[in-house]
Coordinates of C-alpha atoms and ligand atoms in Angstrom, one line a residue:
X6 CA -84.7 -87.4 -50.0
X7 CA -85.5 -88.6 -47.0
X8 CA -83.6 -88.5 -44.0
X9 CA -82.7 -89.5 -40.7
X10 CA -80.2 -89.6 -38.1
X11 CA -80.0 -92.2 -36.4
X12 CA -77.3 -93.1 -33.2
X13 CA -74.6 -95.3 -34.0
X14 CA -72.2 -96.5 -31.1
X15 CA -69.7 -98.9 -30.3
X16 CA -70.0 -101.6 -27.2
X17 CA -66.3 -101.0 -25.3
X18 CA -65.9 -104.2 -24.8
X19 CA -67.5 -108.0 -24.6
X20 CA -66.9 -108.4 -21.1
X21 CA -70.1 -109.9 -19.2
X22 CA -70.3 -106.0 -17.5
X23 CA -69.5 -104.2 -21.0
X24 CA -71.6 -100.5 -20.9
X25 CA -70.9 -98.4 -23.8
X26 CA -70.0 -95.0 -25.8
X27 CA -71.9 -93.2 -28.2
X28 CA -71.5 -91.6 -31.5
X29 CA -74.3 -90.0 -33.7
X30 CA -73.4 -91.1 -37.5
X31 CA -76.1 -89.5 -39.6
X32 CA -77.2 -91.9 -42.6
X33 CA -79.6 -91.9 -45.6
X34 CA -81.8 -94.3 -46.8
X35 CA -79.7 -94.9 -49.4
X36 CA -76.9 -96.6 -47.3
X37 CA -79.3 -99.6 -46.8
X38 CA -79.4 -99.7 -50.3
X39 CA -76.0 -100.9 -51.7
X40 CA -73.5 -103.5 -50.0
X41 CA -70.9 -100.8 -50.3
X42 CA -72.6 -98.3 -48.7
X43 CA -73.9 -100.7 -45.7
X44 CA -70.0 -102.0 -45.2
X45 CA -68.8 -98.2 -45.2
X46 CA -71.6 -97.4 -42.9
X47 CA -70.3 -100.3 -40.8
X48 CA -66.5 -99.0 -41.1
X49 CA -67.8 -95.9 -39.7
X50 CA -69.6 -97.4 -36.7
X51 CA -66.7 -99.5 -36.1
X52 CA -64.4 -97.2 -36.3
X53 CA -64.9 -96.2 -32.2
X54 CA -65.1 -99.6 -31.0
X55 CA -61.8 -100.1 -29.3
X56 CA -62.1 -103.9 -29.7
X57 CA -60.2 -105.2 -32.5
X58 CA -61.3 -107.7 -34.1
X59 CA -60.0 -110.6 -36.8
X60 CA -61.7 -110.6 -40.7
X61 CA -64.0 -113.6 -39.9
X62 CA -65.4 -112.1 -37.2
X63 CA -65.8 -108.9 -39.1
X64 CA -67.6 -110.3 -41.4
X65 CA -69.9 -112.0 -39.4
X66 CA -70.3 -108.8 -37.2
X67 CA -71.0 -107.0 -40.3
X68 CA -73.7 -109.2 -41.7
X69 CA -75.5 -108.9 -37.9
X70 CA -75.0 -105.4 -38.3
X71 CA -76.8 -105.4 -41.3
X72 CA -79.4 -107.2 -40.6
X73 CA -80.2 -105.1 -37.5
X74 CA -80.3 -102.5 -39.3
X75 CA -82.8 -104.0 -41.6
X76 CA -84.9 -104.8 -38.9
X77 CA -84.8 -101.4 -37.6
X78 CA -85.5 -99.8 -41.1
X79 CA -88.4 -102.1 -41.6
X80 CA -89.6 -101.7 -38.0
X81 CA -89.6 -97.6 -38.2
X82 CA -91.7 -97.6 -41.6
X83 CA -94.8 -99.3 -39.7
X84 CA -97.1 -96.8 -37.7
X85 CA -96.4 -97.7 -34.1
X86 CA -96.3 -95.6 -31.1
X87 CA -92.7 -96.1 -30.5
X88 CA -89.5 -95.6 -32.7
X89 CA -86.0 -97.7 -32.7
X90 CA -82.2 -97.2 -33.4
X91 CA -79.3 -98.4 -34.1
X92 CA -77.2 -97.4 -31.3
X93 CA -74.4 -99.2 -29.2
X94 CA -75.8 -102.6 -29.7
X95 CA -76.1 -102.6 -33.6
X96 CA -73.7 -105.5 -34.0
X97 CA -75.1 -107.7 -31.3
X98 CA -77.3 -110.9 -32.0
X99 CA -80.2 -110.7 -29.7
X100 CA -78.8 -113.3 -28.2
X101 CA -75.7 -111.5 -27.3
X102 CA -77.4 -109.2 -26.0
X103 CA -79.6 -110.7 -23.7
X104 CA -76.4 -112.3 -22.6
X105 CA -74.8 -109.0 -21.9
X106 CA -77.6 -106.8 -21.0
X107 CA -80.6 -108.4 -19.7
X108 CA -78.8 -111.1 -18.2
X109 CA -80.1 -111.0 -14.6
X110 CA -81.9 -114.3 -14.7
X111 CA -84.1 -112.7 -11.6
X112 CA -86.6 -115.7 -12.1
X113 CA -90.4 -115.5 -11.5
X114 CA -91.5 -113.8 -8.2
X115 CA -92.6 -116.6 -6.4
X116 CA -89.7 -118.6 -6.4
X117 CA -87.8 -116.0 -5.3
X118 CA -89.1 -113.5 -3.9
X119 CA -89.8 -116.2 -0.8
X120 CA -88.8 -114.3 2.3
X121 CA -91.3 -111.9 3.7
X122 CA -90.0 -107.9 3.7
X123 CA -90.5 -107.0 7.3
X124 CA -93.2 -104.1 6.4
X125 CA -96.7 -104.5 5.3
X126 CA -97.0 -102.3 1.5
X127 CA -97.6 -99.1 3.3
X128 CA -98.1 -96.6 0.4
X129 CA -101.5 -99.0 0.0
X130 CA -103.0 -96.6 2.2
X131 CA -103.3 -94.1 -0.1
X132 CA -106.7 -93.2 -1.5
X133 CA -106.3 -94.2 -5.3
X134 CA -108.7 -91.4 -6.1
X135 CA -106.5 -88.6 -5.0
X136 CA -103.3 -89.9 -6.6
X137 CA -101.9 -87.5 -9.0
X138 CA -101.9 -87.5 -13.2
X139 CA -98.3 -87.7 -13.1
X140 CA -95.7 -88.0 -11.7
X141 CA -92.1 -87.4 -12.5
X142 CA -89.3 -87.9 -10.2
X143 CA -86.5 -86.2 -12.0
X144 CA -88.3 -83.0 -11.6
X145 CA -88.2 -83.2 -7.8
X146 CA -84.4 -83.6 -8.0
X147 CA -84.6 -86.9 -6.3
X148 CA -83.1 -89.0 -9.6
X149 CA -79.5 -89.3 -10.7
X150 CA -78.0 -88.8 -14.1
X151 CA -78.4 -92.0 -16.0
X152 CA -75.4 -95.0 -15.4
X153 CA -73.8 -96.9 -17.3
X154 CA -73.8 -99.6 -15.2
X155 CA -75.9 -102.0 -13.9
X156 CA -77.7 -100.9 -11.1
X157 CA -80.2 -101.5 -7.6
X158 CA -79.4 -98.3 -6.3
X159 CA -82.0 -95.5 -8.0
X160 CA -84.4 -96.2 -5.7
X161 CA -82.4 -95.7 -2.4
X162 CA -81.0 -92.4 -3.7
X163 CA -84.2 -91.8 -4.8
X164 CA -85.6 -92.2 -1.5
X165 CA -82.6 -90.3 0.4
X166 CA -83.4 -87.6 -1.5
X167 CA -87.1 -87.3 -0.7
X168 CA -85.8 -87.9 2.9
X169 CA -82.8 -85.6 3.5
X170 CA -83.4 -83.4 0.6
X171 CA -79.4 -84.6 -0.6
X172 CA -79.2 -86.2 -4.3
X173 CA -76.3 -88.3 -3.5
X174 CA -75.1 -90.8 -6.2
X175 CA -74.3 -94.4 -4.5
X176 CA -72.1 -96.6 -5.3
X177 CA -72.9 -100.1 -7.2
X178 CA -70.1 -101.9 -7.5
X179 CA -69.9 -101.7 -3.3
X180 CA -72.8 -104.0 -4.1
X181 CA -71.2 -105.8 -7.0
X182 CA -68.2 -106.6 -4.9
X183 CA -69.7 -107.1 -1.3
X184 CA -73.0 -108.1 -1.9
X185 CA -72.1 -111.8 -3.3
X186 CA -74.0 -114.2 -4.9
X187 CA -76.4 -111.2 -5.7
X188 CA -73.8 -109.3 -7.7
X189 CA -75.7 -106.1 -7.3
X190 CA -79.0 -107.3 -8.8
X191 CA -76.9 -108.8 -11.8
X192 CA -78.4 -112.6 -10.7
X193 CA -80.0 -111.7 -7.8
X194 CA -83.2 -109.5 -6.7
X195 CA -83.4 -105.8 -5.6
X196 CA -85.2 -106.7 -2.4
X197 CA -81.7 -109.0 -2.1
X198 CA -79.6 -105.4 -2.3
X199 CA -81.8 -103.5 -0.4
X200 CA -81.4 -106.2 2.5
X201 CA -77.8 -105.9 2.1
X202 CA -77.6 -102.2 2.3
X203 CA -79.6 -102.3 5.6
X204 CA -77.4 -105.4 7.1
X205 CA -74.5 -103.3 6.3
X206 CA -75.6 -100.5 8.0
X207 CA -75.6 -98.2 5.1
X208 CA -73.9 -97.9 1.7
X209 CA -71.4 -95.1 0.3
X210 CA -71.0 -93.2 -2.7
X211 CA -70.1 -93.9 -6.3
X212 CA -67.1 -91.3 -5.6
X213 CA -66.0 -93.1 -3.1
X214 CA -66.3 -96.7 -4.9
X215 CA -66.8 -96.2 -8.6
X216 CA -68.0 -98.6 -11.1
X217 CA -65.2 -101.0 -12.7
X218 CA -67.4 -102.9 -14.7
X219 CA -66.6 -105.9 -12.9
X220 CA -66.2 -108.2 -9.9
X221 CA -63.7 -106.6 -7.8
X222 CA -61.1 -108.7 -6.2
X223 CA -62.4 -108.0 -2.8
X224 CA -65.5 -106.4 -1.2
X225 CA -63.4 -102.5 0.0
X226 CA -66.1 -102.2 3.0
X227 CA -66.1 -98.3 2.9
X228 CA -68.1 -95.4 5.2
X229 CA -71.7 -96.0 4.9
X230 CA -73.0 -92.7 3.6
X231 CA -76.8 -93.5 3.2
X232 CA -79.2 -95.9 5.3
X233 CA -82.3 -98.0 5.0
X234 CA -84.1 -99.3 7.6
X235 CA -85.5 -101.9 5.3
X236 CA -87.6 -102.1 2.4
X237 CA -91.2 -102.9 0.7
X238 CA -92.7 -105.6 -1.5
X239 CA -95.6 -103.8 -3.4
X240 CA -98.3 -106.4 -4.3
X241 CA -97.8 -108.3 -7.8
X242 CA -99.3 -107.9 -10.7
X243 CA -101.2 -104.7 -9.8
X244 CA -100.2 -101.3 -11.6
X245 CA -102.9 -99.4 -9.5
X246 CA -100.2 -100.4 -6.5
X247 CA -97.5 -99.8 -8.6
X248 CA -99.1 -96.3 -9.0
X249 CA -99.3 -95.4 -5.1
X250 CA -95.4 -96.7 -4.9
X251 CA -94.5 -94.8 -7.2
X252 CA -96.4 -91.9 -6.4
X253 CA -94.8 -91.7 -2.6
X254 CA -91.2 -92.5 -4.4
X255 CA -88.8 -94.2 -7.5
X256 CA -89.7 -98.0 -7.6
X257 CA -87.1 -100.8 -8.0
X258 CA -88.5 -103.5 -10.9
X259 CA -87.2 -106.7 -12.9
X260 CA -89.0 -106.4 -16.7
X261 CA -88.0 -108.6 -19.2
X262 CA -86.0 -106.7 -21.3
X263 CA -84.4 -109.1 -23.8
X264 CA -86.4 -108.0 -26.9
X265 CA -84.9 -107.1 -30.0
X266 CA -87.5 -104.1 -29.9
X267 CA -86.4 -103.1 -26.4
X268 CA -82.5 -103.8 -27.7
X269 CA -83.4 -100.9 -30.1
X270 CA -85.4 -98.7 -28.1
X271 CA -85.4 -94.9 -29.4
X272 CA -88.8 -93.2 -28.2
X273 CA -92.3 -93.2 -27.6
X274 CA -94.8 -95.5 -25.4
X275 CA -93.0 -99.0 -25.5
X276 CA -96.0 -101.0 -26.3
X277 CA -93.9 -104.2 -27.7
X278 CA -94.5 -107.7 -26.4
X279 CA -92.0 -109.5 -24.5
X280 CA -92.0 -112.4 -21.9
X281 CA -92.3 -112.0 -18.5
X282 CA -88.9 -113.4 -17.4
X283 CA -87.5 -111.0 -15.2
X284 CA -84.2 -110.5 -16.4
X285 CA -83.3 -107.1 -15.7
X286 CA -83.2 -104.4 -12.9
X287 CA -84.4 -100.8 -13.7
X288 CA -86.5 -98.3 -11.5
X289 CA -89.8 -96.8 -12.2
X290 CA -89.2 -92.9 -11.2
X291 CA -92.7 -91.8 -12.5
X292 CA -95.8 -92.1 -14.7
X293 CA -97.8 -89.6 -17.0
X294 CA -100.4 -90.2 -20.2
X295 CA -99.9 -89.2 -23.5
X296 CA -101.6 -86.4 -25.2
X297 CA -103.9 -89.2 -27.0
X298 CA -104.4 -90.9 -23.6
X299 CA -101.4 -93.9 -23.8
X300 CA -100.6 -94.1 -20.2
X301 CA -97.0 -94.8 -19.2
X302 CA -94.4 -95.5 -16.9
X303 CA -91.3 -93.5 -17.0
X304 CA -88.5 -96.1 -16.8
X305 CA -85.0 -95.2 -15.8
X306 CA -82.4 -97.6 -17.3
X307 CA -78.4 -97.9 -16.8
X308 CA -77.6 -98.3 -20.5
X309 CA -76.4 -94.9 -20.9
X310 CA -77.7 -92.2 -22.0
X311 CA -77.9 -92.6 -25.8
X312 CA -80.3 -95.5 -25.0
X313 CA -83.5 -94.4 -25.5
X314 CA -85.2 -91.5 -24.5
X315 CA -81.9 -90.5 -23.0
X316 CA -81.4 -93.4 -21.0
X317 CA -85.3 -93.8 -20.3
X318 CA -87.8 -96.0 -21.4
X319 CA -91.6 -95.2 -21.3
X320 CA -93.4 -98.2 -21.2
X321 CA -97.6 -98.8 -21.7
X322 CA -99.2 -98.1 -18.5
X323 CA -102.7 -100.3 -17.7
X324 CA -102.2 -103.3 -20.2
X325 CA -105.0 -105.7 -20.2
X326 CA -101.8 -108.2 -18.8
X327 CA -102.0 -108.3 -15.4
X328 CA -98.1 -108.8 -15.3
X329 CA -98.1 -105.3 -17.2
X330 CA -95.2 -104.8 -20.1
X331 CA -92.7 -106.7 -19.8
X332 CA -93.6 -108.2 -16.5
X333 CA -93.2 -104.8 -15.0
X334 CA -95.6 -105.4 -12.1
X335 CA -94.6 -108.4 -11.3
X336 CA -92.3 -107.8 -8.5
X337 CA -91.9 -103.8 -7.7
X338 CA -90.2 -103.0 -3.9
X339 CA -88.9 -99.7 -2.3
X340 CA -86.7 -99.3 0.3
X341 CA -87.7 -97.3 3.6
X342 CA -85.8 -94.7 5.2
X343 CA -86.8 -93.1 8.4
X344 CA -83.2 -92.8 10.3
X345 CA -80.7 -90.2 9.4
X346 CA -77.6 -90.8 7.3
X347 CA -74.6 -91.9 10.1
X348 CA -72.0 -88.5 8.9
X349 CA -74.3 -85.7 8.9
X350 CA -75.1 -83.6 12.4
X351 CA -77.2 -80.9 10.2
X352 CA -78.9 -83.8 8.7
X353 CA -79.9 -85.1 12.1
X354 CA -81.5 -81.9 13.0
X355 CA -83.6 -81.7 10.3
X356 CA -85.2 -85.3 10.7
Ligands
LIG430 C1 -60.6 -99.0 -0.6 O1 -61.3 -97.8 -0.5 C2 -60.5 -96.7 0.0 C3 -61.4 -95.4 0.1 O2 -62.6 -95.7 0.8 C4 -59.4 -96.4 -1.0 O3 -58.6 -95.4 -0.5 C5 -58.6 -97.7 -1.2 O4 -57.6 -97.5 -2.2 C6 -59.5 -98.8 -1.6 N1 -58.7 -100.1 -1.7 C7 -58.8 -100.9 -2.7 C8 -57.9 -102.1 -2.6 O5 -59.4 -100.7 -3.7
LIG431 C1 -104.7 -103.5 -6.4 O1 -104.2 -102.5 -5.6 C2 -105.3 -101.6 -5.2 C3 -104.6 -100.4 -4.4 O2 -103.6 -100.9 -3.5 C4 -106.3 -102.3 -4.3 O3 -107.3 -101.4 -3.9 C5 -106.9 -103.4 -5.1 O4 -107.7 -104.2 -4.2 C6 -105.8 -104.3 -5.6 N1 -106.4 -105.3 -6.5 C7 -106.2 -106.6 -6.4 C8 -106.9 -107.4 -7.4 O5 -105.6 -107.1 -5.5
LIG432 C1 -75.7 -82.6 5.4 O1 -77.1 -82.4 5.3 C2 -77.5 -81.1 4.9 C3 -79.0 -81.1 4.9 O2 -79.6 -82.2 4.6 C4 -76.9 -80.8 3.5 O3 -77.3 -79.6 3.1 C5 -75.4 -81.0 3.6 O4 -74.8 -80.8 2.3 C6 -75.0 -82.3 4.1 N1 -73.5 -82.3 4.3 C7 -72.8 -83.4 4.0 C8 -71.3 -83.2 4.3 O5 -73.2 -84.4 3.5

């Protein structure tokens, strides 16, 4: 009998900033066989949600849930280089979801991307001959844990870590609340929150303003932990730029994720086709090749960590697109850091 195991988990709640919790529910092949089976299966998964909900929409959250997994089960039997799963978005239309999830609406780089970043793309420098095979960011400490939450800020920790040597997690919802009309990248751009951070003369942690998954009442202007003293458009639509970026430090990019394939992400080399409407913010914190020669780009995300290669994407690497998957190079930036943090005298020394 075959058999697999795949992650089952239960959204928290349908609010427009809804993140979720995870459960691994083990099921046969055989559940997708019989109507029972599927609607216990279903029981099961619903059994963590924490939103109640009437018959009707039972039902109807059942037959989505079905047909998900359908596609998933049908999707998984065909040879390609990456896998899927039903995880915390199992009863979600794709629709929904690209409501909920990938509902950035950070529209083509041109339009809005308009003002110029005050420095040239300075990593450009770099002779592309000597840049490394790989890179990987979480191995040089300078990458959080994976959020669930929507988030601008993996770069800038990313890049106070390289600077200061200090992994400090910041906080988005200081963004989400003070930073309006950009809503911390939820409808806005990264270079927007990375102009914000500087203007404010720093931003503080996520201990000292956690996530509440939504728009606070007020923007609680707190201590300014880390600074920027700006930030960096890399040139569109080239992933041989994208490469020196990232090779220097973690990347902030819009992709389009509102695929059903990208909804169900489990592992591999994402090599799916989606548009190339920005619609979501996630940071590029390295890059490697397969042992068969796929290139990639390791993606973090902010669905959690039961998303995915827990929480990561990798997505194909040197596409014949220009745009690379899922837009990916379409509009990459970094933020630069050359001042100290405001708090810390042995910081200061060191600089
Ligand atoms: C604002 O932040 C401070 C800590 O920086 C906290 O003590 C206070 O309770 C917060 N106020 C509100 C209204 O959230
Ligand atoms: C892409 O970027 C590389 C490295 O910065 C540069 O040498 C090359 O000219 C760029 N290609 C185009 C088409 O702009
Ligand atoms: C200050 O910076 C130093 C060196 O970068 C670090 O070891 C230390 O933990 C920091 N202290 C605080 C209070 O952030």
């Amino acid at each position: 009998m075959w058999r697999k195991v795949l992650w089952v988990a239960m959204p928290l709640a349908l609010a427009s900033l809804a993140f979720t919790v995870y459960r691994c529910i083990p099921f046969t092949e055989e559940d997708l066989s019989s109507e029972e089976r599927l609607w216990a299966l279903y029981e099961q998964w619903r059994s963590h949600h924490t939103v109640s909900r009437d018959l009707d929409e039972k039902l109807r959250r059942f037959n989505v849930f079905k047909q998900n997994m359908k596609f998933i089960d049908e999707f998984n039997k065909k040879d390609e280089p990456y896998k899927l799963k039903l995880n915390g978005f199992a009863d979600l239309t794709n629709q929904e979801f690209l409501d909920l999830y990938a509902g950035s609406k950070i529209e083509h780089h041109r339009i809005h991307r308009g003002e110029k970043p005050e420095g040239e793309f300075k990593h450009g420098h770099i002779d592309i001959y000597k840049l490394p095979a790989s890179v990987d960011w979480r191995t040089q400490g300078a990458v959080t844990p994976v959020k669930d939450q929507r988030q601008c800020v993996a770069a800038v920790e990313g890049i106070n870590q390289i600077v200061t040597r200090e992994l400090i997690s910041l906080s988005e919802q200081e963004l989400v609340d003070c930073d309006t009309g950009n809503m911390g990248c939820n409808g806005g751009w990264m270079d927007k929150a990375f102009r914000f951070i500087k203007n404010a003369g720093g931003i503080t942690t996520e201990d000292t303003y956690p996530y509440t998954a939504q728009q606070g009442p007020s923007c609680n202007a707190s201590q300014p932990v880390v600074t920027i003293d700006g930030y960096e458009d890399v040139p569109s639509n080239n992933e041989t730029a994208l490469q020196q970026a990232v090779a220097n430090q973690p990347v902030s990019v819009a992709i389009d994720a509102s695929g059903r394939d990208f909804q169900f992400y489990s592992e591999g080399v994402f090599t799916g086709s989606c548009g190339t409407s920005s619609n979501h913010a996630v940071a590029v914190v390295g890059y490697g090749e397969t042992k068969d020669g796929t290139k990639y780009w390791i993606v973090k995300n902010s669905w959690g960590t039961n998303w995915g290669e827990q929480g990561y994407i990798r997505m194909e690497r040197g596409t014949p697109k220009k745009e690379g998957t899922c837009g990916i190079a379409m509009s990459p930036s970094y933020p630069i850091k050359t001042s100290p943090n405001p708090s810390n005298e042995s910081a200061k020394d060191e600089l």
